[in-house]
PDB file of C-alpha atoms in Angstrom:
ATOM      1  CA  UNK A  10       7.268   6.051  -2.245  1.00 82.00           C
ATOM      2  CA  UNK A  11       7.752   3.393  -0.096  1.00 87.00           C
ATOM      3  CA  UNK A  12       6.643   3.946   3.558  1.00 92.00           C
ATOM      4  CA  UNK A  13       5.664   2.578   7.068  1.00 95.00           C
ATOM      5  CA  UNK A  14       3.548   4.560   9.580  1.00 95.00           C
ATOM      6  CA  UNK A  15       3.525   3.869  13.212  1.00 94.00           C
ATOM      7  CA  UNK A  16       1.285   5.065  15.975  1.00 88.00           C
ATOM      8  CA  UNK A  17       3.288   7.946  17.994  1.00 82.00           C
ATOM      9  CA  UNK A  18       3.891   6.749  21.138  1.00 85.00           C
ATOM     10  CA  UNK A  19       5.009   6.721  24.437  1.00 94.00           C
ATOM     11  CA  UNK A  20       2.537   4.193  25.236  1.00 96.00           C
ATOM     12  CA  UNK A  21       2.229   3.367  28.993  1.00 97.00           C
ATOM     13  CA  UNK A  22       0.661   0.317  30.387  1.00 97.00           C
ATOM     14  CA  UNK A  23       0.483  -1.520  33.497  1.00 97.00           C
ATOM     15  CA  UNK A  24       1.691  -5.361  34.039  1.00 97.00           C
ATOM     16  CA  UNK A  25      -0.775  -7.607  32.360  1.00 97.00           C
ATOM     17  CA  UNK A  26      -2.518  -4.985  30.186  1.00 97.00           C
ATOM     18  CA  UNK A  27      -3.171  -5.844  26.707  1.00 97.00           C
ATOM     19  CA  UNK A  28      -1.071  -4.053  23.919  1.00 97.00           C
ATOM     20  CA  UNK A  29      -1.370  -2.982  20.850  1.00 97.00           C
ATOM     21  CA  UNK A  30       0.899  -1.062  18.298  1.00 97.00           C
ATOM     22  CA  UNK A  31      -0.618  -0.131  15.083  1.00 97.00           C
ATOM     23  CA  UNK A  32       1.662  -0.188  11.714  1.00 97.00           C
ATOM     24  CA  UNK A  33       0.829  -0.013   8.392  1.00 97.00           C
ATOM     25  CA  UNK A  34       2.831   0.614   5.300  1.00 96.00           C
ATOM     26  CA  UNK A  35       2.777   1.885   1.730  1.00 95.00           C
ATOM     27  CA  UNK A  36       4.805  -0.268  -0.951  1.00 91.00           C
ATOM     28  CA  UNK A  37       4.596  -1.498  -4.304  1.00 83.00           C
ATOM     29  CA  UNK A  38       4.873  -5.315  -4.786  1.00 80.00           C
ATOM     30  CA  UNK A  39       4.618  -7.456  -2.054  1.00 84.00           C
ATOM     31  CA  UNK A  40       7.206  -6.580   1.123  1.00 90.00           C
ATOM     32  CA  UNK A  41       8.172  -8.615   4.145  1.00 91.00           C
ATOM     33  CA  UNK A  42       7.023  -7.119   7.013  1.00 94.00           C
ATOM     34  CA  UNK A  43       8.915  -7.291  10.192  1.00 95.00           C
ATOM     35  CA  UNK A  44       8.996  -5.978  13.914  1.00 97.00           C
ATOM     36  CA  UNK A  45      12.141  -5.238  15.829  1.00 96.00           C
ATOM     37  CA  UNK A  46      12.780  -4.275  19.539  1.00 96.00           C
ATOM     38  CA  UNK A  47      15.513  -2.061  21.182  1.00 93.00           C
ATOM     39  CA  UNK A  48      15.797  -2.564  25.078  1.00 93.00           C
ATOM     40  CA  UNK A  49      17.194   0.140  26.418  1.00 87.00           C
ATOM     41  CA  UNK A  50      21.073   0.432  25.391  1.00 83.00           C
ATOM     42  CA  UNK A  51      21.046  -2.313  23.351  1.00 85.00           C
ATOM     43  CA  UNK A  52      21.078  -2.646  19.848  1.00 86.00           C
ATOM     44  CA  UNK A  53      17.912  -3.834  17.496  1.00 91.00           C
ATOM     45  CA  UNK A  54      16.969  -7.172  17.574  1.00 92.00           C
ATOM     46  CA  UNK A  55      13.964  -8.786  15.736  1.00 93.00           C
ATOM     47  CA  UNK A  56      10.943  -9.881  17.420  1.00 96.00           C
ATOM     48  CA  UNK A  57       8.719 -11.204  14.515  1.00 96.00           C
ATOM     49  CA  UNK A  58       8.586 -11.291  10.527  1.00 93.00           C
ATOM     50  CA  UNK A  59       5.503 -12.352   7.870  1.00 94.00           C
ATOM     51  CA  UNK A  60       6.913 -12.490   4.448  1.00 90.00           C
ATOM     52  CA  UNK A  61       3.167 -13.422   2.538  1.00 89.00           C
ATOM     53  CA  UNK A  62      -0.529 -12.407   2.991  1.00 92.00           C
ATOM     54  CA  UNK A  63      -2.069 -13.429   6.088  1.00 95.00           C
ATOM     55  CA  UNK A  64       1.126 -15.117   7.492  1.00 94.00           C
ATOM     56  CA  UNK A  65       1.371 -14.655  11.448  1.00 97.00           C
ATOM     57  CA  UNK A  66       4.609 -14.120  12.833  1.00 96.00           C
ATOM     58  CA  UNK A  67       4.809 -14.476  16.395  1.00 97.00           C
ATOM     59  CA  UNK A  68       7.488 -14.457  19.154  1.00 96.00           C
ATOM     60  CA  UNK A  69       7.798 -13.984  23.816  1.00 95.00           C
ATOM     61  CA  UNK A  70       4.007 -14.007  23.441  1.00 97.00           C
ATOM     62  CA  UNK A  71       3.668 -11.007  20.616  1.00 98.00           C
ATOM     63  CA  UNK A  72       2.308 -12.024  17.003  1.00 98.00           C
ATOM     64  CA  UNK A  73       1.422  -9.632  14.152  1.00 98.00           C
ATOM     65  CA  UNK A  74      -0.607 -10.838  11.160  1.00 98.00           C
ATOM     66  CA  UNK A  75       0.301  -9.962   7.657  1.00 96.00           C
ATOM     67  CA  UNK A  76      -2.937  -8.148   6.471  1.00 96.00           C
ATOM     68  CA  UNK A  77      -2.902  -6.880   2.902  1.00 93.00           C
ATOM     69  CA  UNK A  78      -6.340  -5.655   2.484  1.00 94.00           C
ATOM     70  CA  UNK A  79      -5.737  -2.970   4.957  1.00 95.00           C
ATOM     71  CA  UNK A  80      -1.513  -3.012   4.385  1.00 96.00           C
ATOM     72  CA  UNK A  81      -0.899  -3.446   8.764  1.00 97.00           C
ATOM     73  CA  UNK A  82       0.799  -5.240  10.749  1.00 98.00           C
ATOM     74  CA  UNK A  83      -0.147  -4.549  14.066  1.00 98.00           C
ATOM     75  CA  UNK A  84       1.569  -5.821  16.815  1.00 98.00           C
ATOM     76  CA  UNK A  85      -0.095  -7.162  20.043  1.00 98.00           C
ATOM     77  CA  UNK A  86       0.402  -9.213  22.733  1.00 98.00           C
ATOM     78  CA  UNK A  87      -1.933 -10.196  25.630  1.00 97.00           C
ATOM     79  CA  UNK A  88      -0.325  -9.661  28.733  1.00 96.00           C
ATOM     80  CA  UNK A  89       2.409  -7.132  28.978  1.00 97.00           C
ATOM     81  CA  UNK A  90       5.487  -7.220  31.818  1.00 97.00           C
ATOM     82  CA  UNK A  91       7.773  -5.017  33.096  1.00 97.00           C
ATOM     83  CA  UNK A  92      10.680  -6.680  31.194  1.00 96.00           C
ATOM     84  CA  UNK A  93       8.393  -5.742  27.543  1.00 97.00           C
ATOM     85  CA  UNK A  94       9.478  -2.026  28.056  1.00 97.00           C
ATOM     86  CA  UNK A  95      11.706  -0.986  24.853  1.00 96.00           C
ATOM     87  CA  UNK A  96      11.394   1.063  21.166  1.00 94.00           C
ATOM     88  CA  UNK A  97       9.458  -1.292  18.629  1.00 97.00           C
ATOM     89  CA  UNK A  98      10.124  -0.564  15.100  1.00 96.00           C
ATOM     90  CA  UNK A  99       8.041  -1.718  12.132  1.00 97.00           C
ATOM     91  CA  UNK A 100       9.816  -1.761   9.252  1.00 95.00           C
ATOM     92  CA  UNK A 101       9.588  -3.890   5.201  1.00 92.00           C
ATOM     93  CA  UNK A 102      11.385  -5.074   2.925  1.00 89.00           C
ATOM     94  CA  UNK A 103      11.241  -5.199  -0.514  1.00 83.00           C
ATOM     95  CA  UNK A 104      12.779  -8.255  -1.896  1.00 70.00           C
ATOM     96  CA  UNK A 105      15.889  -6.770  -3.278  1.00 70.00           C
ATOM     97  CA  UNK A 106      19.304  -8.079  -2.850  1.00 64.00           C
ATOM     98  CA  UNK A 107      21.311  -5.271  -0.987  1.00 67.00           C
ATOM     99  CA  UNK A 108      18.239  -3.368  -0.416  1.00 75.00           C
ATOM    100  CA  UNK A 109      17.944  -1.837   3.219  1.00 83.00           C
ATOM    101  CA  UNK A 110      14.927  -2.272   5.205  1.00 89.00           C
ATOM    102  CA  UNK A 111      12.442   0.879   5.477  1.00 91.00           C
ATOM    103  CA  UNK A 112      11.774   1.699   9.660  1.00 93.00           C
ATOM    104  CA  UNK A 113       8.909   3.571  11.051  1.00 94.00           C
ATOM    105  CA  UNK A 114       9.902   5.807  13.400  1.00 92.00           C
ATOM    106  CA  UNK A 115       9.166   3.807  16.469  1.00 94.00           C
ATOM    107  CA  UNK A 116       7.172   3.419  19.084  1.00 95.00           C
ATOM    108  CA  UNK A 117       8.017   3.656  23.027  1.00 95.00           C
ATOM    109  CA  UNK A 118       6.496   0.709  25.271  1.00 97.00           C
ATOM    110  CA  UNK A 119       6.815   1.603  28.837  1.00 96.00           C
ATOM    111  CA  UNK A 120       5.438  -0.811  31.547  1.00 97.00           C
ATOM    112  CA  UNK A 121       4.666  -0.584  35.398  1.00 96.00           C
ATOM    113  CA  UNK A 122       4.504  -2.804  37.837  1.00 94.00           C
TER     114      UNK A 122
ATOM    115  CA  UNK B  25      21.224 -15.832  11.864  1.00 75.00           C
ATOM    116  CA  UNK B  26      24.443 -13.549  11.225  1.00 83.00           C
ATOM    117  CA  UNK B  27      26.324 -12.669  14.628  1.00 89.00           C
ATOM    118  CA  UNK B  28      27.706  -8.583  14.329  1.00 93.00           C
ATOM    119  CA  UNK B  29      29.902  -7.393  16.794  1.00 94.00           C
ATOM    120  CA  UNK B  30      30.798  -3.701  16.661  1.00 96.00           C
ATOM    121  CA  UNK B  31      33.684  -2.169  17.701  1.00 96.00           C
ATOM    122  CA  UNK B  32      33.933   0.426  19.836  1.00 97.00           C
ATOM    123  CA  UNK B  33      30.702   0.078  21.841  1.00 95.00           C
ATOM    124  CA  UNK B  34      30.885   3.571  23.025  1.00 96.00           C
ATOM    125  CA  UNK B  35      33.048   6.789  22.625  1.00 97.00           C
ATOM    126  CA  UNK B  36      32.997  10.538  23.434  1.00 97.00           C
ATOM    127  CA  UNK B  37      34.907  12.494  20.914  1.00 97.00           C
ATOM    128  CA  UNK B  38      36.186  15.916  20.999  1.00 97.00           C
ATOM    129  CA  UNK B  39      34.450  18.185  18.152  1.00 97.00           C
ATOM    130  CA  UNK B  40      36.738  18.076  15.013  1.00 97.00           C
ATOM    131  CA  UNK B  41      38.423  14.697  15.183  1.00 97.00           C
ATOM    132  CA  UNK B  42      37.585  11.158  13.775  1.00 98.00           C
ATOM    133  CA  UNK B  43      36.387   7.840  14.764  1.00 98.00           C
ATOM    134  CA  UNK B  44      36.396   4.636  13.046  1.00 98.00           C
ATOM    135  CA  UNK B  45      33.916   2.001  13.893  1.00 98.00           C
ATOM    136  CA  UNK B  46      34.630  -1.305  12.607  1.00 98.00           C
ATOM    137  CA  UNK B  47      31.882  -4.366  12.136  1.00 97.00           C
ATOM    138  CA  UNK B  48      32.753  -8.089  12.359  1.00 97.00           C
ATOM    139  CA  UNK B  49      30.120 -10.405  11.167  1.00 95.00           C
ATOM    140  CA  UNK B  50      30.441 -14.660  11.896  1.00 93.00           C
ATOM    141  CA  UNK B  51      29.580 -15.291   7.957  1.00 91.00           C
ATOM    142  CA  UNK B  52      30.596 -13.815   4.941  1.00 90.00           C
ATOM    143  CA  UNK B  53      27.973 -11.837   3.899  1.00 88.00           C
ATOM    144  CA  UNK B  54      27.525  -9.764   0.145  1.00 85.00           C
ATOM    145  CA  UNK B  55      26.063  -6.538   1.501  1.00 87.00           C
ATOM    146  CA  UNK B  56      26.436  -4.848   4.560  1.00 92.00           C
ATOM    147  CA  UNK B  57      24.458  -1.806   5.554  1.00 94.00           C
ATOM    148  CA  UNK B  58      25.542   1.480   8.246  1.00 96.00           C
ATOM    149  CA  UNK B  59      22.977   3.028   9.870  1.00 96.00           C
ATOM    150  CA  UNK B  60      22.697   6.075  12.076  1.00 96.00           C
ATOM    151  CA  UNK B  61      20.247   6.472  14.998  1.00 92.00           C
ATOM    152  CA  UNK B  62      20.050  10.056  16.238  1.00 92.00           C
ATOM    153  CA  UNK B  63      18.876  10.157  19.664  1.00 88.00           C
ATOM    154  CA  UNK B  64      15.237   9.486  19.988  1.00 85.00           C
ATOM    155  CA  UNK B  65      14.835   9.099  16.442  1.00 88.00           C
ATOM    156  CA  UNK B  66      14.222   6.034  14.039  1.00 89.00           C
ATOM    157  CA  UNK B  67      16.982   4.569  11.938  1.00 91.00           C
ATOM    158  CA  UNK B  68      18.265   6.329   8.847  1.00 93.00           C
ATOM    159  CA  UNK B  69      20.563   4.234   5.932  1.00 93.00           C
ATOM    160  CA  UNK B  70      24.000   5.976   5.653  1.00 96.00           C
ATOM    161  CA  UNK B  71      25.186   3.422   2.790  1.00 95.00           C
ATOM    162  CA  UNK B  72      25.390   0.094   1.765  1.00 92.00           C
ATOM    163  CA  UNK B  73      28.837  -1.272   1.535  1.00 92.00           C
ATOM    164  CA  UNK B  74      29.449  -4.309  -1.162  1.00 86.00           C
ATOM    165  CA  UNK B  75      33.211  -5.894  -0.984  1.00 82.00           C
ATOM    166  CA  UNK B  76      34.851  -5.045  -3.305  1.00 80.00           C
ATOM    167  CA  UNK B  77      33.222  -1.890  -4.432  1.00 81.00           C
ATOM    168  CA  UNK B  78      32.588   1.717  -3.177  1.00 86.00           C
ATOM    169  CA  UNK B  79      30.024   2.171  -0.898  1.00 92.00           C
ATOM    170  CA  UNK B  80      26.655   3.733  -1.909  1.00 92.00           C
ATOM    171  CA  UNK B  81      25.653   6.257  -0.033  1.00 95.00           C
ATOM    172  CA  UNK B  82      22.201   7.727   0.646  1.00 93.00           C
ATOM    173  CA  UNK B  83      21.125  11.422  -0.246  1.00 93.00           C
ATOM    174  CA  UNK B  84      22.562  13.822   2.936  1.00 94.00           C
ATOM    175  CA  UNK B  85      25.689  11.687   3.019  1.00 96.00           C
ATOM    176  CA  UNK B  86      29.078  11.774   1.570  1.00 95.00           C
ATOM    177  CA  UNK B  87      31.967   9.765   1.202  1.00 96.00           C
ATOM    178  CA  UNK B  88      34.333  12.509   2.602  1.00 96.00           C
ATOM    179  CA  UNK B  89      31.904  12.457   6.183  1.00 97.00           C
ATOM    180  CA  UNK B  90      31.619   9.131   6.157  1.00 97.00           C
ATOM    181  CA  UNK B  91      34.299   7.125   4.356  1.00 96.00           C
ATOM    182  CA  UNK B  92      33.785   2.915   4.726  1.00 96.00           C
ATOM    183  CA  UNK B  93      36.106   0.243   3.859  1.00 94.00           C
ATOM    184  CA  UNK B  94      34.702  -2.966   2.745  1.00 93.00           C
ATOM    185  CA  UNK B  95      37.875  -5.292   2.328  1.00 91.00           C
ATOM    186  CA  UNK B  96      36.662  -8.821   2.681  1.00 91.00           C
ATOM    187  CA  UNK B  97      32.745 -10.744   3.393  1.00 91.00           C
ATOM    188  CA  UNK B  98      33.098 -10.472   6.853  1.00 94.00           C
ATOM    189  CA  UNK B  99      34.314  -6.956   8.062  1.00 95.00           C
ATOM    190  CA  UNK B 100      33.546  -3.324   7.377  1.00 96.00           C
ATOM    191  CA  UNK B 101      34.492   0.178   8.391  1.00 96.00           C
ATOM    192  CA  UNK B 102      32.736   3.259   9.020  1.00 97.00           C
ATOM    193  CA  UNK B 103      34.475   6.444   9.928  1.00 98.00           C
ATOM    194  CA  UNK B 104      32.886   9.589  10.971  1.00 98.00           C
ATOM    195  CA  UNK B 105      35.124  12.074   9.690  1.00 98.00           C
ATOM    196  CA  UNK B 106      35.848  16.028  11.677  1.00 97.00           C
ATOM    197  CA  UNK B 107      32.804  15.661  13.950  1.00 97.00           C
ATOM    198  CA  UNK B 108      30.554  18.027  15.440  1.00 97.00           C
ATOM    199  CA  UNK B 109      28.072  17.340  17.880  1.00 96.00           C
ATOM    200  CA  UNK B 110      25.392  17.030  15.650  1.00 96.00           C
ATOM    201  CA  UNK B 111      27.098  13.506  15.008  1.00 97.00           C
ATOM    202  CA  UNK B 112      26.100  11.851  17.917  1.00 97.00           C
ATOM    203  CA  UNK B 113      23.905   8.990  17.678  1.00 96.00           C
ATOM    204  CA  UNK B 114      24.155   5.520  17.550  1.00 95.00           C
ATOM    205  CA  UNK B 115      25.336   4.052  14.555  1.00 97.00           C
ATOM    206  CA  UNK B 116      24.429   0.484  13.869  1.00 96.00           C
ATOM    207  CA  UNK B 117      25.829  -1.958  11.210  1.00 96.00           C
ATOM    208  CA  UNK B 118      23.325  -5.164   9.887  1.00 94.00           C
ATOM    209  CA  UNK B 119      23.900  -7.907   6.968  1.00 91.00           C
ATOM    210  CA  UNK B 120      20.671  -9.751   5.222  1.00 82.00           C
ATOM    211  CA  UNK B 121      20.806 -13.404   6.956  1.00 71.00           C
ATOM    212  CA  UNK B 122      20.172 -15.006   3.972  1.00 66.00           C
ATOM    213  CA  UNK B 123      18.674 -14.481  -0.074  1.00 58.00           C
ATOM    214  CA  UNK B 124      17.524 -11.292  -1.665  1.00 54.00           C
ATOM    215  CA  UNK B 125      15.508  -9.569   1.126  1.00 59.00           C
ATOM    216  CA  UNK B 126      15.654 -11.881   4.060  1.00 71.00           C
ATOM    217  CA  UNK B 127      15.618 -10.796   7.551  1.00 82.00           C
ATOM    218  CA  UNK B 128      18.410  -7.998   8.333  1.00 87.00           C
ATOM    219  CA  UNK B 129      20.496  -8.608  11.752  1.00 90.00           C
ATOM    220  CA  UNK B 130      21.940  -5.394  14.059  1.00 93.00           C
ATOM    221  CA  UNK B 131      24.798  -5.214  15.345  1.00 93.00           C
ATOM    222  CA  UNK B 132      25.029  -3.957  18.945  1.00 93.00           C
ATOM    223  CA  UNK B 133      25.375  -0.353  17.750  1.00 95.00           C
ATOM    224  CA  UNK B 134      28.224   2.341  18.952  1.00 96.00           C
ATOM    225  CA  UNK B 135      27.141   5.032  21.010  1.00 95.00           C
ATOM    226  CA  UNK B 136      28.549   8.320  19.821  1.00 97.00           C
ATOM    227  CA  UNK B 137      29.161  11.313  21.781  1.00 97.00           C
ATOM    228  CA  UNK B 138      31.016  14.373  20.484  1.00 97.00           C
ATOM    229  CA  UNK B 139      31.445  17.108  22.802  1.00 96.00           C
TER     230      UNK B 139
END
């Protein structure tokens, strides 16, 4: 069926590292792929979406590139702060009216000063 | 982008009673989707809720747990019916911000606790 795979986190960095969070997914057709972020208490918001092959999405200096030979979608930014720490969830969609998105089960981002 | 406020934003529940969480969205919207968060854990569809029509729900839940009300485009309701602590999580409402598939938008979530 249907599926997305995230790396298992926690992932710790330090201010101005270089991140990346690897995702990759299992669907038939041809899914949107998108990346939301809970802060801590807060509710999911999204970060970035690629709806075609090869599209970048890219948003607060993260981007993720729409890669069907190798169905990812990693996520990455260049310089991490402290303010970056959250839960990032990959997750698709399949087109379909009334059709709820398919999560991976998340990765922590912690980040020190 | 759909605006979702959720109503309450937190509660702790005694074991054995009910809460009702409602969902307010800025648009009218076709489907709207409840979603439960246990803690730590990635989200998991409860049902989808069309107006006008019963809810769908997803294998490992039932109407009688969790009964929703759809009655117009903009609002929904999701009770959580004789809890147990095994019910606390976060549960989180979204709508699709546009056509078939578009980008889904969270509400806040409410923050359950049952004691």
């Amino acid at each position: 069926g249907d599926s997305v795979t995230q790396m298992e986190g926690p992932v710790t960095l330090s201010e101005e590292a270089c991140l990346t969070i690897n995702c990759t997914y299992t669907a038939t057709g041809y899914p949107s792929l998108f990346w939301y972020v809970q802060y801590p208490g807060e509710g999911l918001q999204l970060l970035l979406k690629a709806t075609k092959a090869d599209d970048k999405g890219s948003n607060k200096g993260f981007e993720a590139t729409y890669r069907k030979e190798t169905t990812s979608f990693h996520l990455e930014k260049g310089s991490v702060q402290v303010s970056d720490s959250a839960v990032y969830f990959c997750a698709l969609s399949l087109h379909q009216a009334g059709t709820a998105l398919i999560f991976g089960k998340g990765t922590t981002l912690s980040v020190s000063s | 982008s759909a605006v979702i406020s959720q109503k309450p934003s937190r509660d702790i529940c005694q074991r054995g009673t009910s809460l009702t969480i409602q969902c307010q969205v800025d648009s009218q919207v076709t489907m709207m989707f409840w979603y439960r968060q246990q803690p730590g854990q990635s989200l998991t569809l409860i049902a989808t809720a069309n107006q006008g029509s019963e809810a769908t729900y997803e294998s490992g839940f039932v109407i009688d747990k969790f009964p929703i009300s759809r009655p117009n485009l903009t609002f929904s309701t999701l009770t959580v019916s004789n809890m147990s602590p095994e019910d606390s999580s976060i549960y989180l409402c979204s709508v699709e911000g546009g056509g078939p598939g578009d980008t889904q938008y969270f509400g806040p979530g409410t923050r359950l606790t049952v004691l």
